[in-house]
XYZ file of N, CA, C and O in Angstrom:
664
model
N -54.872 -35.594 33.384
C -55.038 -36.570 32.320
C -53.688 -37.007 31.759
O -53.582 -38.067 31.206
N -52.643 -36.203 31.913
C -51.329 -36.549 31.367
C -50.723 -37.779 32.024
O -50.158 -38.613 31.353
N -50.806 -37.878 33.347
C -50.148 -38.976 34.056
C -50.559 -40.340 33.542
O -49.710 -41.175 33.270
N -51.872 -40.651 33.401
C -52.235 -41.981 32.917
C -51.661 -42.276 31.529
O -51.197 -43.375 31.289
N -51.666 -41.315 30.635
C -51.125 -41.546 29.295
C -49.628 -41.795 29.350
O -49.112 -42.655 28.635
N -48.917 -41.054 30.171
C -47.474 -41.247 30.295
C -47.186 -42.631 30.862
O -46.333 -43.356 30.362
N -47.911 -43.024 31.895
C -47.687 -44.338 32.492
C -48.015 -45.460 31.522
O -47.294 -46.456 31.448
N -49.079 -45.321 30.746
C -49.424 -46.334 29.742
C -48.298 -46.447 28.715
O -47.892 -47.551 28.349
N -47.764 -45.321 28.262
C -46.661 -45.348 27.292
C -45.431 -46.019 27.869
O -44.766 -46.803 27.187
N -45.113 -45.723 29.119
C -43.956 -46.344 29.748
C -44.151 -47.846 29.897
O -43.258 -48.639 29.597
N -45.328 -48.256 30.350
C -45.582 -49.677 30.549
C -45.598 -50.441 29.238
O -45.096 -51.561 29.157
N -46.131 -49.856 28.191
C -46.153 -50.552 26.905
C -44.748 -50.715 26.338
O -44.463 -51.692 25.654
N -43.858 -49.796 26.655
C -42.476 -49.901 26.189
C -41.748 -51.066 26.843
O -40.774 -51.573 26.308
N -42.230 -51.511 27.974
C -41.570 -52.580 28.706
C -41.839 -53.960 28.135
O -41.018 -54.861 28.272
N -42.950 -54.163 27.519
C -43.367 -55.508 27.134
C -42.383 -56.181 26.186
O -42.173 -57.382 26.276
N -41.751 -55.437 25.304
C -40.849 -56.035 24.329
C -39.456 -56.301 24.886
O -38.751 -57.173 24.388
N -39.045 -55.562 25.920
C -37.655 -55.653 26.345
C -37.462 -55.975 27.815
O -36.345 -55.929 28.309
N -38.510 -56.321 28.507
C -38.390 -56.575 29.943
C -37.479 -57.763 30.214
O -37.565 -58.789 29.566
N -36.581 -57.594 31.174
C -35.708 -58.666 31.612
C -35.958 -58.863 33.097
O -36.265 -57.924 33.811
N -35.809 -60.088 33.552
C -35.993 -60.347 34.970
C -34.903 -59.632 35.752
O -33.728 -59.736 35.443
N -35.309 -58.884 36.742
C -34.364 -58.178 37.597
C -34.917 -58.191 39.014
O -36.119 -58.077 39.210
N -34.032 -58.362 39.961
C -34.446 -58.298 41.351
C -34.210 -56.878 41.825
O -33.066 -56.423 41.919
N -35.285 -56.180 42.098
C -35.194 -54.777 42.489
C -34.915 -54.647 43.981
O -35.465 -55.409 44.781
N -34.102 -53.658 44.338
C -33.998 -53.355 45.760
C -35.358 -52.844 46.231
O -36.199 -52.464 45.422
N -35.566 -52.828 47.540
C -36.847 -52.379 48.069
C -36.656 -51.226 49.040
O -35.572 -51.010 49.570
N -37.753 -50.505 49.265
C -37.784 -49.451 50.278
C -36.667 -48.444 50.158
O -36.389 -47.939 49.059
N -35.979 -48.156 51.267
C -34.914 -47.149 51.263
C -33.772 -47.472 50.296
O -33.168 -46.572 49.730
N -33.505 -48.755 50.088
C -32.432 -49.131 49.161
C -32.797 -48.752 47.725
O -31.940 -48.295 46.961
N -34.055 -48.931 47.351
C -34.500 -48.538 46.015
C -34.418 -47.023 45.862
O -33.900 -46.514 44.874
N -34.913 -46.291 46.845
C -34.872 -44.828 46.794
C -33.428 -44.351 46.674
O -33.115 -43.491 45.853
N -32.533 -44.908 47.456
C -31.120 -44.500 47.406
C -30.518 -44.795 46.032
O -29.758 -43.975 45.494
N -30.853 -45.953 45.456
C -30.312 -46.317 44.141
C -30.780 -45.353 43.060
O -29.990 -44.909 42.217
N -32.064 -44.997 43.080
C -32.598 -44.105 42.048
C -32.118 -42.675 42.278
O -31.785 -41.967 41.317
N -32.067 -42.230 43.514
C -31.523 -40.892 43.792
C -30.095 -40.782 43.272
O -29.717 -39.778 42.669
N -29.306 -41.830 43.485
C -27.909 -41.844 43.022
C -27.848 -41.843 41.491
O -27.103 -41.054 40.894
N -28.630 -42.709 40.850
C -28.623 -42.787 39.385
C -29.080 -41.460 38.778
O -28.473 -40.956 37.833
N -30.142 -40.883 39.336
C -30.665 -39.602 38.864
C -29.595 -38.516 38.984
O -29.311 -37.790 38.026
N -28.997 -38.399 40.159
C -27.982 -37.362 40.390
C -26.776 -37.545 39.476
O -26.277 -36.580 38.883
N -26.311 -38.777 39.334
C -25.150 -39.044 38.477
C -25.444 -38.704 37.026
O -24.641 -38.064 36.348
N -26.605 -39.149 36.543
C -26.921 -38.896 35.139
C -27.027 -37.403 34.845
O -26.416 -36.902 33.897
N -27.791 -36.675 35.640
C -28.017 -35.270 35.328
C -26.795 -34.399 35.575
O -26.560 -33.441 34.836
N -25.971 -34.724 36.564
C -24.717 -33.982 36.750
C -23.808 -34.221 35.547
O -23.212 -33.283 35.007
N -23.727 -35.458 35.115
C -22.914 -35.789 33.951
C -23.464 -35.119 32.697
O -22.721 -34.493 31.933
N -24.770 -35.226 32.495
C -25.371 -34.695 31.276
C -25.222 -33.181 31.169
O -24.848 -32.664 30.125
N -25.501 -32.466 32.239
C -25.470 -31.009 32.178
C -24.094 -30.418 32.450
O -23.767 -29.364 31.923
N -23.288 -31.063 33.271
C -22.034 -30.445 33.685
C -20.784 -31.229 33.287
O -19.702 -30.657 33.214
N -20.909 -32.527 33.049
C -19.735 -33.367 32.856
C -19.219 -33.479 31.441
O -18.031 -33.616 31.214
N -20.104 -33.469 30.477
C -19.721 -33.601 29.069
C -18.816 -34.804 28.802
O -17.668 -34.663 28.394
N -19.369 -35.977 29.015
C -18.671 -37.226 28.726
C -19.632 -38.125 27.945
O -20.354 -38.932 28.529
N -19.662 -37.972 26.613
C -20.617 -38.736 25.802
C -20.503 -40.250 25.985
O -21.526 -40.938 26.022
N -19.297 -40.781 26.108
C -19.138 -42.228 26.266
C -19.781 -42.703 27.563
O -20.448 -43.740 27.597
N -19.621 -41.945 28.614
C -20.221 -42.309 29.903
C -21.743 -42.164 29.854
O -22.468 -43.018 30.376
N -22.250 -41.097 29.231
C -23.699 -40.935 29.085
C -24.275 -42.138 28.352
O -25.315 -42.672 28.743
N -23.601 -42.584 27.305
C -24.088 -43.728 26.526
C -24.228 -44.974 27.390
O -25.162 -45.760 27.196
N -23.340 -45.157 28.364
C -23.417 -46.342 29.225
C -24.588 -46.280 30.193
O -24.954 -47.296 30.779
N -25.191 -45.102 30.358
C -26.290 -44.938 31.300
C -27.660 -44.998 30.629
O -28.680 -44.810 31.281
N -27.678 -45.260 29.308
C -28.924 -45.317 28.541
C -29.130 -46.705 27.964
O -28.167 -47.387 27.608
N -30.395 -47.104 27.824
C -30.687 -48.337 27.090
C -30.549 -48.026 25.601
O -30.752 -46.877 25.186
N -30.204 -49.005 24.778
C -30.081 -48.737 23.340
C -31.369 -48.181 22.726
O -31.322 -47.388 21.786
N -32.519 -48.590 23.262
C -33.798 -48.131 22.725
C -34.329 -46.901 23.465
O -35.523 -46.602 23.420
N -33.442 -46.171 24.097
C -33.785 -44.961 24.844
C -34.688 -44.042 24.022
O -34.481 -43.862 22.823
N -35.698 -43.475 24.696
C -36.556 -42.471 24.072
C -36.736 -41.312 25.025
O -36.837 -41.515 26.232
N -36.784 -40.106 24.455
C -37.043 -38.916 25.251
C -38.056 -38.054 24.518
O -37.956 -37.855 23.313
N -39.001 -37.547 25.295
C -40.024 -36.653 24.755
C -40.004 -35.381 25.593
O -39.962 -35.442 26.815
N -40.057 -34.256 24.905
C -39.918 -32.951 25.561
C -41.029 -32.046 25.052
O -41.195 -31.893 23.845
N -41.787 -31.444 25.971
C -42.946 -30.655 25.542
C -42.572 -29.399 24.767
O -43.352 -28.909 23.975
N -41.390 -28.863 24.960
C -40.999 -27.647 24.243
C -40.306 -27.953 22.922
O -40.345 -27.167 22.004
N -39.697 -29.123 22.825
C -38.967 -29.449 21.607
C -39.563 -30.589 20.826
O -39.024 -31.003 19.819
N -40.673 -31.139 21.288
C -41.251 -32.294 20.616
C -40.450 -33.535 20.935
O -39.738 -33.604 21.927
N -40.563 -34.550 20.099
C -39.808 -35.781 20.310
C -38.333 -35.474 20.127
O -37.922 -34.924 19.114
N -37.537 -35.791 21.092
C -36.114 -35.478 21.040
C -35.302 -36.651 20.527
O -34.382 -36.480 19.761
N -35.644 -37.858 20.949
C -34.822 -39.007 20.563
C -35.646 -40.278 20.523
O -36.556 -40.460 21.314
N -35.274 -41.171 19.617
C -35.904 -42.491 19.549
C -34.886 -43.602 19.675
O -35.191 -44.756 19.485
N -33.655 -43.264 19.974
C -32.597 -44.257 20.197
C -31.431 -43.555 20.879
O -31.250 -42.346 20.733
N -30.653 -44.316 21.619
C -29.554 -43.733 22.385
C -28.473 -43.129 21.484
O -27.973 -42.039 21.769
N -28.102 -43.816 20.419
C -26.972 -43.365 19.596
C -27.165 -41.948 19.037
O -26.269 -41.105 19.192
N -28.304 -41.613 18.406
C -28.458 -40.237 17.917
C -28.545 -39.221 19.053
O -28.069 -38.091 18.922
N -29.125 -39.615 20.169
C -29.207 -38.728 21.335
C -27.811 -38.388 21.828
O -27.484 -37.225 22.085
N -26.958 -39.390 21.937
C -25.587 -39.175 22.412
C -24.795 -38.358 21.386
O -23.989 -37.498 21.764
N -25.037 -38.563 20.102
C -24.345 -37.785 19.067
C -24.682 -36.299 19.183
O -23.797 -35.436 19.081
N -25.953 -35.972 19.426
C -26.352 -34.571 19.620
C -25.751 -34.003 20.900
O -25.319 -32.857 20.945
N -25.732 -34.811 21.939
C -25.136 -34.411 23.215
C -23.657 -34.079 23.020
O -23.150 -33.085 23.542
N -22.965 -34.896 22.244
C -21.532 -34.678 21.975
C -21.306 -33.328 21.302
O -20.372 -32.600 21.643
N -22.175 -32.959 20.362
C -22.065 -31.653 19.702
C -22.215 -30.527 20.719
O -21.485 -29.537 20.686
N -23.177 -30.667 21.627
C -23.382 -29.669 22.669
C -22.183 -29.548 23.583
O -21.830 -28.445 24.029
N -21.548 -30.663 23.870
C -20.343 -30.638 24.717
C -19.222 -29.852 24.047
O -18.494 -29.114 24.715
N -19.086 -29.999 22.758
C -18.053 -29.245 22.040
C -18.318 -27.750 22.138
O -17.403 -26.949 22.307
N -19.584 -27.358 22.037
C -19.950 -25.940 22.154
C -19.622 -25.396 23.544
O -19.206 -24.246 23.686
N -19.815 -26.213 24.570
C -19.567 -25.769 25.949
C -18.091 -25.497 26.234
O -17.761 -24.889 27.247
N -17.207 -25.948 25.373
C -15.773 -25.724 25.566
C -15.369 -24.284 25.271
O -14.312 -23.836 25.681
N -16.220 -23.560 24.562
C -15.918 -22.169 24.241
C -15.991 -21.331 25.513
O -16.867 -21.548 26.365
N -15.099 -20.355 25.686
C -15.041 -19.580 26.929
C -16.344 -18.861 27.295
O -16.675 -18.762 28.469
N -17.088 -18.369 26.320
C -18.312 -17.633 26.613
C -19.580 -18.453 26.353
O -20.662 -17.893 26.190
N -19.450 -19.761 26.335
C -20.604 -20.621 26.071
C -21.581 -20.596 27.240
O -21.199 -20.363 28.385
N -22.843 -20.841 26.913
C -23.851 -20.991 27.954
C -23.700 -22.365 28.575
O -23.516 -23.358 27.872
N -23.765 -22.404 29.881
C -23.680 -23.658 30.629
C -24.920 -23.771 31.500
O -25.438 -22.772 31.977
N -25.383 -24.988 31.702
C -26.599 -25.171 32.486
C -26.404 -26.266 33.530
O -25.492 -27.087 33.446
N -27.294 -26.244 34.476
C -27.289 -27.224 35.559
C -28.729 -27.557 35.906
O -29.590 -26.684 35.918
N -28.982 -28.813 36.210
C -30.317 -29.280 36.608
C -30.265 -29.681 38.071
O -29.288 -30.257 38.524
N -31.329 -29.372 38.784
C -31.416 -29.737 40.192
C -32.796 -30.337 40.471
O -33.812 -29.741 40.104
N -32.816 -31.493 41.090
C -34.063 -32.117 41.511
C -34.641 -31.296 42.656
O -33.914 -30.918 43.577
N -35.934 -30.995 42.605
C -36.577 -30.256 43.689
C -36.762 -31.222 44.858
O -37.444 -32.248 44.703
N -36.155 -30.927 46.006
C -36.275 -31.836 47.150
C -37.732 -32.117 47.510
O -38.579 -31.234 47.471
N -37.994 -33.370 47.846
C -39.323 -33.774 48.288
C -40.320 -34.062 47.182
O -41.463 -34.416 47.467
N -39.916 -33.918 45.905
C -40.872 -34.144 44.810
C -40.740 -35.510 44.153
O -41.625 -35.909 43.395
N -39.657 -36.233 44.408
C -39.448 -37.516 43.750
C -40.420 -38.565 44.293
O -40.522 -38.764 45.494
N -41.134 -39.212 43.371
C -41.931 -40.379 43.721
C -41.453 -41.536 42.863
O -41.032 -41.346 41.717
N -41.510 -42.738 43.419
C -41.044 -43.931 42.725
C -42.177 -44.937 42.640
O -42.942 -45.111 43.590
N -42.240 -45.612 41.485
C -43.261 -46.612 41.232
C -42.563 -47.850 40.659
O -42.321 -47.922 39.445
N -42.195 -48.806 41.523
C -41.469 -49.998 41.053
C -42.311 -50.850 40.113
O -43.529 -50.941 40.256
N -41.640 -51.486 39.169
C -42.250 -52.446 38.264
C -41.449 -53.729 38.434
O -40.288 -53.809 37.996
N -42.027 -54.701 39.091
C -41.334 -55.940 39.426
C -40.643 -56.545 38.212
O -41.222 -56.635 37.132
N -39.396 -56.928 38.396
C -38.633 -57.582 37.346
C -38.123 -56.666 36.266
O -37.486 -57.123 35.324
N -38.392 -55.369 36.358
C -38.005 -54.452 35.279
C -37.215 -53.262 35.791
O -36.085 -53.020 35.393
N -37.838 -52.459 36.646
C -37.199 -51.229 37.087
C -38.150 -50.362 37.861
O -38.984 -50.865 38.614
N -38.068 -49.079 37.642
C -38.881 -48.147 38.414
C -39.213 -46.913 37.582
O -38.397 -46.451 36.786
N -40.428 -46.431 37.754
C -40.830 -45.154 37.174
C -40.547 -44.098 38.230
O -40.979 -44.226 39.371
N -39.811 -43.080 37.839
C -39.489 -41.956 38.720
C -40.232 -40.731 38.209
O -40.209 -40.437 37.021
N -40.889 -40.024 39.125
C -41.549 -38.775 38.772
C -41.080 -37.702 39.735
O -40.736 -37.996 40.878
N -41.070 -36.467 39.255
C -40.683 -35.369 40.132
C -40.646 -34.047 39.404
O -41.057 -33.932 38.246
N -40.147 -33.058 40.104
C -39.971 -31.708 39.561
C -38.481 -31.378 39.579
O -37.754 -31.845 40.459
N -38.082 -30.576 38.604
C -36.701 -30.112 38.615
C -36.629 -28.670 38.147
O -37.554 -28.152 37.525
N -35.518 -28.032 38.518
C -35.267 -26.646 38.130
C -33.952 -26.594 37.365
O -33.100 -27.487 37.486
N -33.798 -25.515 36.585
C -32.627 -25.376 35.728
C -31.968 -24.017 35.953
O -32.650 -23.004 36.078
N -30.655 -24.045 35.965
C -29.846 -22.841 36.142
C -28.977 -22.669 34.908
O -28.578 -23.656 34.275
N -28.656 -21.416 34.576
C -27.759 -21.123 33.454
C -26.748 -20.069 33.855
O -26.997 -19.259 34.747
N -25.628 -20.105 33.149
C -24.622 -19.054 33.285
C -23.862 -18.961 31.969
O -23.732 -19.938 31.236
N -23.404 -17.779 31.673
C -22.612 -17.571 30.457
C -21.148 -17.564 30.856
O -20.737 -16.780 31.725
N -20.369 -18.448 30.240
C -18.956 -18.545 30.577
C -18.781 -18.838 32.055
O -19.404 -19.747 32.600
N -17.971 -18.031 32.713
C -17.756 -18.178 34.146
C -18.594 -17.185 34.941
O -18.328 -16.930 36.120
N -19.609 -16.620 34.304
C -20.459 -15.634 34.955
C -21.333 -16.231 36.038
O -21.298 -17.434 36.305
N -22.156 -15.386 36.656
C -23.020 -15.856 37.741
C -24.129 -16.775 37.225
O -24.631 -16.611 36.121
N -24.490 -17.715 38.064
C -25.549 -18.657 37.735
C -26.902 -18.051 38.097
O -27.025 -17.354 39.100
N -27.910 -18.331 37.256
C -29.250 -17.786 37.485
C -30.289 -18.878 37.270
O -30.223 -19.640 36.301
N -31.260 -18.947 38.170
C -32.393 -19.857 38.006
C -33.211 -19.380 36.814
O -33.612 -18.219 36.763
N -33.444 -20.278 35.839
C -34.136 -19.857 34.621
C -35.409 -20.631 34.300
O -36.227 -20.177 33.512
N -35.583 -21.815 34.884
C -36.762 -22.581 34.519
C -37.068 -23.707 35.478
O -36.252 -24.071 36.328
N -38.269 -24.250 35.306
C -38.683 -25.405 36.085
C -39.554 -26.281 35.205
O -40.108 -25.815 34.197
N -39.651 -27.555 35.582
C -40.441 -28.505 34.796
C -40.730 -29.730 35.637
O -40.190 -29.903 36.729
N -41.552 -30.595 35.073
C -41.857 -31.888 35.680
C -41.257 -32.961 34.790
O -41.007 -32.734 33.606
N -41.049 -34.127 35.359
C -40.518 -35.229 34.564
C -41.079 -36.555 35.043
O -41.466 -36.716 36.202
N -41.117 -37.491 34.123
C -41.423 -38.892 34.398
C -40.418 -39.687 33.603
O -40.237 -39.441 32.399
N -39.727 -40.603 34.278
C -38.738 -41.391 33.543
C -38.701 -42.823 34.050
O -39.018 -43.093 35.206
N -38.342 -43.706 33.155
C -38.253 -45.117 33.456
C -36.789 -45.514 33.556
O -36.029 -45.335 32.598
N -36.416 -46.028 34.712
C -35.087 -46.598 34.936
C -35.240 -48.114 34.883
O -36.050 -48.686 35.609
N -34.479 -48.769 34.015
C -34.493 -50.230 33.952
C -33.255 -50.753 34.665
O -32.156 -50.221 34.495
N -33.444 -51.799 35.455
C -32.316 -52.430 36.129
C -31.811 -53.555 35.252
O -32.517 -54.523 34.995
N -30.578 -53.397 34.783
C -29.959 -54.401 33.925
C -28.760 -54.992 34.658
O -28.389 -54.519 35.737
N -28.168 -55.994 34.069
C -27.062 -56.709 34.720
C -25.932 -55.769 35.142
O -25.301 -55.980 36.175
N -25.699 -54.726 34.359
C -24.598 -53.811 34.681
C -25.073 -52.507 35.327
O -24.341 -51.528 35.354
N -26.292 -52.503 35.841
C -26.746 -51.348 36.606
C -28.004 -50.707 36.058
O -28.654 -51.217 35.142
N -28.330 -49.551 36.634
C -29.525 -48.797 36.258
C -29.293 -48.072 34.939
O -28.266 -47.412 34.759
N -30.253 -48.193 34.028
C -30.190 -47.548 32.717
C -31.458 -46.727 32.518
O -32.571 -47.195 32.786
N -31.279 -45.533 32.016
C -32.415 -44.675 31.702
C -32.986 -45.125 30.361
O -32.267 -45.211 29.371
N -34.292 -45.418 30.349
C -34.924 -45.979 29.165
C -35.914 -45.028 28.495
O -35.944 -44.916 27.278
N -36.744 -44.368 29.294
C -37.745 -43.446 28.754
C -37.750 -42.182 29.598
O -37.673 -42.254 30.826
N -37.876 -41.043 28.928
C -37.939 -39.761 29.627
C -39.063 -38.935 29.004
O -39.131 -38.797 27.775
N -39.917 -38.424 29.868
C -40.924 -37.444 29.484
C -40.612 -36.192 30.300
O -40.625 -36.233 31.529
N -40.314 -35.100 29.620
C -40.002 -33.827 30.283
C -41.059 -32.833 29.830
O -41.182 -32.549 28.641
N -41.829 -32.301 30.798
C -43.013 -31.530 30.422
C -43.322 -30.454 31.456
O -42.713 -30.405 32.517
N -44.293 -29.622 31.106
C -44.767 -28.559 31.990
C -43.653 -27.547 32.278
O -43.543 -27.015 33.383
N -42.842 -27.266 31.266
C -41.747 -26.306 31.426
C -42.278 -24.888 31.577
O -43.223 -24.511 30.883
N -41.670 -24.162 32.471
C -42.010 -22.762 32.697
C -40.729 -21.981 32.934
O -39.815 -22.472 33.581
N -40.708 -20.772 32.426
C -39.584 -19.874 32.731
C -39.740 -19.374 34.156
O -40.849 -19.233 34.661
N -38.619 -19.132 34.805
C -38.601 -18.549 36.143
C -37.944 -17.187 36.015
O -36.864 -17.066 35.450
N -38.634 -16.176 36.530
C -38.112 -14.815 36.382
C -37.554 -14.295 37.683
O -37.885 -14.654 38.734
């Protein structure tokens, strides 16, 4: 029952801000989204560059997380919180995390003239300082990538079904 509600929410968010965009098709679309996904999550979890993260989000970016509730309703406050986390990661014994897309789980649902809905599973790793990395969790996600004049922008994120991995 979750999927239809998530898709309805994503589609309704498009009506106010949709811009005409010519989407790549087939393998080119998959390659573009795989690249955007990998770049965003590597940057977000490992790169700590708030200015660059901001360029990858739409101004009306929203994120919803099942463990933390609504996380963000606009890009600026989301990036401000991210910046605080980056400062914490500079400490020698800080916890650091990494996200990895589970191979074979990504599905894409193009929306003509707008972008694409990406769904899949991902796993999360953590390490303290320079210590060993450990698999700690897994979850599902649904996100909307909008194609704008200057590239792919993440517009909506639903992160759900989180589970600890032991």
